[in-house]
mmCIF file of C-alpha atoms and ligand atoms in Angstrom:
data_model
loop_
_atom_site.group_PDB
_atom_site.id
_atom_site.type_symbol
_atom_site.label_atom_id
_atom_site.label_comp_id
_atom_site.label_asym_id
_atom_site.label_seq_id
_atom_site.Cartn_x
_atom_site.Cartn_y
_atom_site.Cartn_z
ATOM 1 C CA UNK A 1 -2.758 -8.323 -28.729
ATOM 2 C CA UNK A 2 -0.364 -5.531 -28.998
ATOM 3 C CA UNK A 3 -1.211 -2.307 -27.816
ATOM 4 C CA UNK A 4 -2.222 0.315 -30.624
ATOM 5 C CA UNK A 5 -0.599 3.119 -32.186
ATOM 6 C CA UNK A 6 -2.387 6.003 -30.462
ATOM 7 C CA UNK A 7 -1.901 4.457 -27.419
ATOM 8 C CA UNK A 8 1.942 5.413 -27.316
ATOM 9 C CA UNK A 9 2.710 8.181 -25.343
ATOM 10 C CA UNK A 10 5.281 9.378 -27.414
ATOM 11 C CA UNK A 11 3.483 9.766 -30.682
ATOM 12 C CA UNK A 12 1.027 12.812 -31.844
ATOM 13 C CA UNK A 13 -1.636 11.472 -33.618
ATOM 14 C CA UNK A 14 -4.386 14.004 -33.465
ATOM 15 C CA UNK A 15 -5.608 16.357 -30.311
ATOM 16 C CA UNK A 16 -9.173 17.178 -30.308
ATOM 17 C CA UNK A 17 -10.172 20.435 -28.224
ATOM 18 C CA UNK A 18 -13.476 21.187 -26.305
ATOM 19 C CA UNK A 19 -14.589 24.472 -25.502
ATOM 20 C CA UNK A 20 -16.844 26.411 -24.128
ATOM 21 C CA UNK A 21 -18.629 28.025 -21.748
ATOM 22 C CA UNK A 22 -18.695 26.507 -18.398
ATOM 23 C CA UNK A 23 -21.846 27.715 -16.513
ATOM 24 C CA UNK A 24 -23.200 26.942 -12.672
ATOM 25 C CA UNK A 25 -27.192 25.714 -13.183
ATOM 26 C CA UNK A 26 -26.578 25.439 -9.226
ATOM 27 C CA UNK A 27 -25.059 27.293 -6.201
ATOM 28 C CA UNK A 28 -21.129 25.474 -6.286
ATOM 29 C CA UNK A 29 -18.320 25.832 -3.562
ATOM 30 C CA UNK A 30 -14.893 24.038 -3.812
ATOM 31 C CA UNK A 31 -13.513 23.872 -0.888
ATOM 32 C CA UNK A 32 -10.588 26.324 -0.225
ATOM 33 C CA UNK A 33 -9.643 25.209 3.148
ATOM 34 C CA UNK A 34 -10.005 28.523 3.524
ATOM 35 C CA UNK A 35 -11.847 30.078 6.596
ATOM 36 C CA UNK A 36 -12.276 34.214 6.693
ATOM 37 C CA UNK A 37 -11.970 36.636 9.456
ATOM 38 C CA UNK A 38 -15.635 35.983 10.117
ATOM 39 C CA UNK A 39 -15.341 32.721 9.966
ATOM 40 C CA UNK A 40 -16.718 31.853 6.764
ATOM 41 C CA UNK A 41 -15.829 29.385 4.558
ATOM 42 C CA UNK A 42 -14.665 30.714 1.162
ATOM 43 C CA UNK A 43 -15.141 29.085 -2.146
ATOM 44 C CA UNK A 44 -11.440 28.316 -3.699
ATOM 45 C CA UNK A 45 -10.062 31.256 -5.704
ATOM 46 C CA UNK A 46 -7.272 32.494 -7.490
ATOM 47 C CA UNK A 47 -5.209 35.414 -7.516
ATOM 48 C CA UNK A 48 -5.744 37.333 -10.846
ATOM 49 C CA UNK A 49 -3.904 40.449 -11.797
ATOM 50 C CA UNK A 50 -4.238 41.645 -8.386
ATOM 51 C CA UNK A 51 -7.937 40.524 -7.347
ATOM 52 C CA UNK A 52 -9.098 37.248 -6.067
ATOM 53 C CA UNK A 53 -11.332 35.245 -8.078
ATOM 54 C CA UNK A 54 -13.370 32.247 -7.805
ATOM 55 C CA UNK A 55 -12.618 29.200 -10.480
ATOM 56 C CA UNK A 56 -12.675 25.733 -11.311
ATOM 57 C CA UNK A 57 -9.692 23.569 -10.781
ATOM 58 C CA UNK A 58 -8.410 21.594 -13.544
ATOM 59 C CA UNK A 59 -8.715 18.387 -10.630
ATOM 60 C CA UNK A 60 -11.722 18.623 -9.645
ATOM 61 C CA UNK A 61 -13.051 18.774 -13.352
ATOM 62 C CA UNK A 62 -10.799 16.240 -13.995
ATOM 63 C CA UNK A 63 -12.097 13.756 -11.000
ATOM 64 C CA UNK A 64 -15.802 14.664 -11.612
ATOM 65 C CA UNK A 65 -15.168 13.658 -15.578
ATOM 66 C CA UNK A 66 -13.164 10.115 -14.214
ATOM 67 C CA UNK A 67 -15.514 8.855 -11.825
ATOM 68 C CA UNK A 68 -19.077 9.381 -13.977
ATOM 69 C CA UNK A 69 -16.763 7.839 -17.012
ATOM 70 C CA UNK A 70 -15.819 4.901 -15.054
ATOM 71 C CA UNK A 71 -19.969 4.932 -13.285
ATOM 72 C CA UNK A 72 -20.922 4.558 -17.224
ATOM 73 C CA UNK A 73 -18.104 1.953 -17.687
ATOM 74 C CA UNK A 74 -18.698 -0.293 -14.463
ATOM 75 C CA UNK A 75 -22.559 -0.201 -15.577
ATOM 76 C CA UNK A 76 -21.469 -1.510 -19.287
ATOM 77 C CA UNK A 77 -19.249 -4.060 -17.143
ATOM 78 C CA UNK A 78 -15.916 -3.145 -17.694
ATOM 79 C CA UNK A 79 -13.247 -3.563 -15.126
ATOM 80 C CA UNK A 80 -12.230 -0.351 -13.601
ATOM 81 C CA UNK A 81 -9.900 0.450 -10.524
ATOM 82 C CA UNK A 82 -10.924 4.406 -9.189
ATOM 83 C CA UNK A 83 -7.889 5.791 -9.922
ATOM 84 C CA UNK A 84 -6.074 5.498 -6.397
ATOM 85 C CA UNK A 85 -5.973 3.350 -3.584
ATOM 86 C CA UNK A 86 -5.648 -0.136 -2.638
ATOM 87 C CA UNK A 87 -6.732 -2.487 -6.179
ATOM 88 C CA UNK A 88 -5.872 0.309 -8.163
ATOM 89 C CA UNK A 89 -4.224 -0.077 -11.750
ATOM 90 C CA UNK A 90 -1.427 2.584 -9.762
ATOM 91 C CA UNK A 91 -0.629 -0.190 -7.041
ATOM 92 C CA UNK A 92 -1.039 -3.036 -9.062
ATOM 93 C CA UNK A 93 1.442 -6.152 -8.233
ATOM 94 C CA UNK A 94 2.559 -8.493 -10.629
ATOM 95 C CA UNK A 95 3.934 -11.530 -9.022
ATOM 96 C CA UNK A 96 5.519 -9.360 -5.709
ATOM 97 C CA UNK A 97 6.786 -6.133 -7.561
ATOM 98 C CA UNK A 98 5.029 -2.895 -8.797
ATOM 99 C CA UNK A 99 3.767 -2.976 -12.192
ATOM 100 C CA UNK A 100 5.168 0.750 -12.227
ATOM 101 C CA UNK A 101 8.066 -0.442 -11.080
ATOM 102 C CA UNK A 102 8.485 -3.151 -13.625
ATOM 103 C CA UNK A 103 7.486 -0.202 -16.406
ATOM 104 C CA UNK A 104 10.470 1.773 -14.581
ATOM 105 C CA UNK A 105 13.167 -1.091 -15.658
ATOM 106 C CA UNK A 106 12.049 -1.938 -18.731
ATOM 107 C CA UNK A 107 12.041 1.502 -20.035
ATOM 108 C CA UNK A 108 15.317 2.350 -18.263
ATOM 109 C CA UNK A 109 16.830 -1.272 -20.360
ATOM 110 C CA UNK A 110 15.169 0.303 -23.335
ATOM 111 C CA UNK A 111 12.481 -2.157 -23.669
ATOM 112 C CA UNK A 112 9.877 0.515 -23.934
ATOM 113 C CA UNK A 113 7.370 -0.909 -26.635
ATOM 114 C CA UNK A 114 7.071 -3.779 -23.622
ATOM 115 C CA UNK A 115 6.726 -1.337 -21.107
ATOM 116 C CA UNK A 116 3.798 -0.553 -23.274
ATOM 117 C CA UNK A 117 2.381 -3.933 -24.185
ATOM 118 C CA UNK A 118 2.401 -4.292 -20.235
ATOM 119 C CA UNK A 119 0.676 -1.240 -19.578
ATOM 120 C CA UNK A 120 -2.042 -1.777 -22.321
ATOM 121 C CA UNK A 121 -2.469 -5.013 -20.765
ATOM 122 C CA UNK A 122 -3.138 -3.833 -16.642
ATOM 123 C CA UNK A 123 -4.243 -0.670 -17.020
ATOM 124 C CA UNK A 124 -8.184 -0.469 -16.850
ATOM 125 C CA UNK A 125 -9.652 1.892 -19.490
ATOM 126 C CA UNK A 126 -10.082 4.484 -16.837
ATOM 127 C CA UNK A 127 -6.332 4.395 -16.243
ATOM 128 C CA UNK A 128 -5.494 4.495 -20.308
ATOM 129 C CA UNK A 129 -7.537 7.684 -20.565
ATOM 130 C CA UNK A 130 -6.777 9.669 -17.608
ATOM 131 C CA UNK A 131 -3.433 7.908 -16.768
ATOM 132 C CA UNK A 132 -2.333 6.175 -13.748
ATOM 133 C CA UNK A 133 1.287 6.154 -11.728
ATOM 134 C CA UNK A 134 3.862 5.604 -15.033
ATOM 135 C CA UNK A 135 1.654 6.724 -17.634
ATOM 136 C CA UNK A 136 0.443 10.125 -18.923
ATOM 137 C CA UNK A 137 -3.707 11.095 -19.012
ATOM 138 C CA UNK A 138 -4.641 10.931 -22.514
ATOM 139 C CA UNK A 139 -7.137 13.462 -21.086
ATOM 140 C CA UNK A 140 -5.864 17.466 -20.065
ATOM 141 C CA UNK A 141 -8.006 19.647 -18.356
ATOM 142 C CA UNK A 142 -7.586 22.348 -17.296
ATOM 143 C CA UNK A 143 -8.387 25.468 -14.675
ATOM 144 C CA UNK A 144 -11.645 26.849 -15.411
ATOM 145 C CA UNK A 145 -11.152 30.801 -14.235
ATOM 146 C CA UNK A 146 -14.582 33.107 -14.380
ATOM 147 C CA UNK A 147 -15.886 34.804 -17.130
ATOM 148 C CA UNK A 148 -19.010 36.532 -14.867
ATOM 149 C CA UNK A 149 -19.264 35.591 -11.600
ATOM 150 C CA UNK A 150 -21.436 36.273 -8.272
ATOM 151 C CA UNK A 151 -20.686 34.891 -5.221
ATOM 152 C CA UNK A 152 -23.561 34.220 -2.776
ATOM 153 C CA UNK A 153 -23.501 33.163 1.563
ATOM 154 C CA UNK A 154 -25.073 30.775 3.035
ATOM 155 C CA UNK A 155 -25.513 28.990 6.727
ATOM 156 C CA UNK A 156 -25.262 24.986 6.264
ATOM 157 C CA UNK A 157 -25.108 22.120 8.812
ATOM 158 C CA UNK A 158 -21.245 21.084 8.672
ATOM 159 C CA UNK A 159 -20.973 17.648 8.424
ATOM 160 C CA UNK A 160 -18.104 15.148 10.116
ATOM 161 C CA UNK A 161 -16.193 14.307 7.072
ATOM 162 C CA UNK A 162 -15.016 11.168 8.760
ATOM 163 C CA UNK A 163 -18.850 9.610 9.714
ATOM 164 C CA UNK A 164 -20.944 11.683 7.968
ATOM 165 C CA UNK A 165 -23.062 12.400 10.684
ATOM 166 C CA UNK A 166 -23.764 16.131 11.593
ATOM 167 C CA UNK A 167 -21.070 17.368 13.963
ATOM 168 C CA UNK A 168 -23.148 18.698 16.943
ATOM 169 C CA UNK A 169 -24.226 22.336 16.793
ATOM 170 C CA UNK A 170 -21.887 23.358 13.776
ATOM 171 C CA UNK A 171 -23.529 25.483 11.770
ATOM 172 C CA UNK A 172 -21.192 26.959 9.871
ATOM 173 C CA UNK A 173 -21.968 30.228 6.987
ATOM 174 C CA UNK A 174 -20.641 29.102 3.485
ATOM 175 C CA UNK A 175 -19.201 30.997 0.373
ATOM 176 C CA UNK A 176 -20.573 29.737 -2.537
ATOM 177 C CA UNK A 177 -20.500 30.874 -6.291
ATOM 178 C CA UNK A 178 -24.326 31.718 -8.035
ATOM 179 C CA UNK A 179 -26.177 30.226 -10.482
ATOM 180 C CA UNK A 180 -25.391 31.769 -13.408
ATOM 181 C CA UNK A 181 -21.746 33.047 -12.778
ATOM 182 C CA UNK A 182 -19.841 31.818 -15.836
ATOM 183 C CA UNK A 183 -16.447 30.023 -16.385
ATOM 184 C CA UNK A 184 -13.975 29.358 -19.587
ATOM 185 C CA UNK A 185 -13.976 25.634 -20.336
ATOM 186 C CA UNK A 186 -11.426 23.422 -21.901
ATOM 187 C CA UNK A 187 -10.346 19.835 -22.643
ATOM 188 C CA UNK A 188 -7.919 18.073 -24.537
ATOM 189 C CA UNK A 189 -8.411 14.949 -25.799
ATOM 190 C CA UNK A 190 -5.054 13.202 -27.104
ATOM 191 C CA UNK A 191 -5.517 10.470 -29.806
ATOM 192 C CA UNK A 192 -8.482 9.120 -28.600
ATOM 193 C CA UNK A 193 -10.213 6.686 -31.611
ATOM 194 C CA UNK A 194 -13.691 8.293 -31.802
ATOM 195 C CA UNK A 195 -15.254 5.948 -30.251
ATOM 196 C CA UNK A 196 -13.502 6.835 -27.023
ATOM 197 C CA UNK A 197 -14.317 10.590 -27.736
ATOM 198 C CA UNK A 198 -18.045 8.832 -28.086
ATOM 199 C CA UNK A 199 -17.425 7.989 -24.255
ATOM 200 C CA UNK A 200 -16.623 11.505 -23.437
ATOM 201 C CA UNK A 201 -18.875 13.391 -25.271
ATOM 202 C CA UNK A 202 -21.735 10.786 -23.274
ATOM 203 C CA UNK A 203 -20.063 12.181 -20.220
ATOM 204 C CA UNK A 204 -20.092 15.829 -21.118
ATOM 205 C CA UNK A 205 -24.507 15.007 -22.357
ATOM 206 C CA UNK A 206 -25.105 14.261 -18.662
ATOM 207 C CA UNK A 207 -23.114 17.000 -17.011
ATOM 208 C CA UNK A 208 -25.741 19.033 -19.147
ATOM 209 C CA UNK A 209 -28.345 17.403 -18.002
ATOM 210 C CA UNK A 210 -27.388 17.599 -14.427
ATOM 211 C CA UNK A 211 -26.883 14.240 -13.292
ATOM 212 C CA UNK A 212 -22.984 14.856 -12.379
ATOM 213 C CA UNK A 213 -22.121 16.994 -10.131
ATOM 214 C CA UNK A 214 -18.793 18.935 -8.396
ATOM 215 C CA UNK A 215 -17.283 20.264 -5.467
ATOM 216 C CA UNK A 216 -19.388 20.145 -1.514
ATOM 217 C CA UNK A 217 -22.584 19.847 -0.568
ATOM 218 C CA UNK A 218 -23.432 17.865 -3.993
ATOM 219 C CA UNK A 219 -26.655 15.999 -1.468
ATOM 220 C CA UNK A 220 -27.680 19.206 -0.537
ATOM 221 C CA UNK A 221 -28.467 20.082 -4.154
ATOM 222 C CA UNK A 222 -25.215 22.660 -5.056
ATOM 223 C CA UNK A 223 -22.195 21.573 -8.171
ATOM 224 C CA UNK A 224 -24.826 21.578 -10.921
ATOM 225 C CA UNK A 225 -23.347 22.468 -14.537
ATOM 226 C CA UNK A 226 -23.392 22.455 -17.663
ATOM 227 C CA UNK A 227 -20.834 23.636 -21.013
ATOM 228 C CA UNK A 228 -22.588 25.721 -23.287
ATOM 229 C CA UNK A 229 -21.644 27.079 -26.237
ATOM 230 C CA UNK A 230 -19.302 23.949 -27.782
ATOM 231 C CA UNK A 231 -16.874 23.948 -29.647
ATOM 232 C CA UNK A 232 -14.620 21.423 -31.085
ATOM 233 C CA UNK A 233 -10.986 22.342 -32.887
ATOM 234 C CA UNK A 234 -9.419 19.237 -34.264
ATOM 235 C CA UNK A 235 -5.471 19.275 -34.946
ATOM 236 C CA UNK A 236 -4.245 16.385 -37.272
ATOM 237 C CA UNK A 237 -0.446 15.864 -36.173
ATOM 238 C CA UNK A 238 -0.411 12.691 -38.821
ATOM 239 C CA UNK A 239 -2.149 11.675 -41.760
ATOM 240 C CA UNK A 240 -3.520 8.460 -40.304
ATOM 241 C CA UNK A 241 -5.449 10.753 -38.241
ATOM 242 C CA UNK A 242 -7.145 12.481 -41.073
ATOM 243 C CA UNK A 243 -7.827 15.476 -43.269
ATOM 244 C CA UNK A 244 -10.862 18.249 -43.245
ATOM 245 C CA UNK A 245 -13.167 15.850 -44.164
ATOM 246 C CA UNK A 246 -12.645 12.902 -42.128
ATOM 247 C CA UNK A 247 -11.913 12.431 -38.099
ATOM 248 C CA UNK A 248 -10.508 8.610 -39.324
ATOM 249 C CA UNK A 249 -10.609 5.283 -36.694
ATOM 250 C CA UNK A 250 -7.643 4.771 -34.739
ATOM 251 C CA UNK A 251 -7.938 1.108 -34.315
ATOM 252 C CA UNK A 252 -9.820 -1.968 -35.955
ATOM 253 C CA UNK A 253 -12.466 -0.833 -33.538
ATOM 254 C CA UNK A 254 -13.230 2.609 -34.611
ATOM 255 C CA UNK A 255 -14.933 3.793 -37.542
ATOM 256 C CA UNK A 256 -14.598 6.732 -39.203
ATOM 257 C CA UNK A 257 -16.391 10.134 -38.986
ATOM 258 C CA UNK A 258 -17.015 12.276 -41.775
ATOM 259 C CA UNK A 259 -16.762 15.916 -40.976
ATOM 260 C CA UNK A 260 -17.322 19.837 -41.939
ATOM 261 C CA UNK A 261 -13.384 21.435 -41.587
ATOM 262 C CA UNK A 262 -11.399 20.529 -38.446
ATOM 263 C CA UNK A 263 -13.025 24.278 -36.463
ATOM 264 C CA UNK A 264 -16.466 22.904 -35.495
ATOM 265 C CA UNK A 265 -19.139 25.070 -33.514
ATOM 266 C CA UNK A 266 -22.438 24.815 -32.886
ATOM 267 C CA UNK A 267 -25.063 22.186 -34.286
ATOM 268 C CA UNK A 268 -22.052 20.790 -36.459
ATOM 269 C CA UNK A 269 -19.676 20.115 -32.952
ATOM 270 C CA UNK A 270 -22.815 18.552 -31.450
ATOM 271 C CA UNK A 271 -23.061 16.156 -34.756
ATOM 272 C CA UNK A 272 -19.700 15.036 -34.404
ATOM 273 C CA UNK A 273 -19.975 13.869 -30.333
ATOM 274 C CA UNK A 274 -23.543 12.625 -31.401
ATOM 275 C CA UNK A 275 -21.504 10.466 -34.364
ATOM 276 C CA UNK A 276 -19.161 9.451 -32.011
ATOM 277 C CA UNK A 277 -21.596 8.497 -29.096
ATOM 278 C CA UNK A 278 -22.991 6.301 -31.628
ATOM 279 C CA UNK A 279 -19.857 4.023 -32.236
ATOM 280 C CA UNK A 280 -19.048 4.230 -28.902
ATOM 281 C CA UNK A 281 -22.405 2.039 -28.599
ATOM 282 C CA UNK A 282 -22.308 0.604 -31.595
ATOM 283 C CA UNK A 283 -18.770 -0.938 -30.342
ATOM 284 C CA UNK A 284 -19.251 -1.420 -26.603
ATOM 285 C CA UNK A 285 -20.496 -4.884 -26.298
ATOM 286 C CA UNK A 286 -17.477 -5.614 -27.956
ATOM 287 C CA UNK A 287 -14.823 -3.408 -26.508
ATOM 288 C CA UNK A 288 -16.201 -4.324 -23.392
ATOM 289 C CA UNK A 289 -14.893 -8.079 -24.100
ATOM 290 C CA UNK A 290 -11.425 -6.346 -25.138
ATOM 291 C CA UNK A 291 -11.154 -3.572 -22.011
ATOM 292 C CA UNK A 292 -12.882 -5.013 -19.778
ATOM 293 C CA UNK A 293 -13.077 -8.917 -19.110
ATOM 294 C CA UNK A 294 -9.628 -9.377 -17.782
ATOM 295 C CA UNK A 295 -10.438 -10.301 -14.311
ATOM 296 C CA UNK A 296 -8.037 -9.309 -11.578
ATOM 297 C CA UNK A 297 -5.496 -12.453 -11.885
ATOM 298 C CA UNK A 298 -2.356 -10.565 -9.718
ATOM 299 C CA UNK A 299 -3.678 -7.715 -7.264
HETATM 300 ZN ZN1 LIG B 301 -7.025 1.853 -13.734
#
């Protein structure tokens, strides 16, 4: 099967922007690698108008969403690669040649469509969504900057990163973001069919239920957050994406979703996400066959 149109990086069909407020429900510590003059391990900060403020970086948010998406997909029988390292789509070889080198060569030779067919066939669904070497992501995350925040300080027993064992005698003071701190949140979904919007909506629901955590000391109860005050903006770039009343199906597995306008908030935004989740659940068995059953032939 050739690749569907929504998979093409050069064609913008639709942009769905999910935004809201990211609120810490527990302490959050994102390692900055920086130790203060008092020997305290600081949480990551950024300089805004001369003031250092804590933030949650786009990479941490993407990592959290990707790893939980992969958990959901694995549980449904999809093949996913983990994103990096040996066995990942980015390091995949076909015969003796790296997939990314074959793709590059095809593009240079002006055989872009063949390159896309190959990527469609070889990339796992997580890489199709979050990108891989040679293929741009369809899900874009942003740095979450603070709306209001408070920092706290706590003594923790440090854990050796390599072995997971306690490093003897190393009690460290860490700085953390206090529960109740609020950050701006934005997630862009480019060209996603409604069933894949549903998959990401499932991840958002589980983040809000406290199943998905971010940053360090997660085993100690850190890193729980919720995305509140969700709003969704839909920008159609093609009549094939839909209009004010409908978010059209983008491929043969997808289904139309009725919408009330392209700027949704509150219960209307939630309704759209719930409808997309229903499509995901209805289609997941068929989708697992299309996206997931090509077992490793060449690694
Ligand atoms: Zn992959």
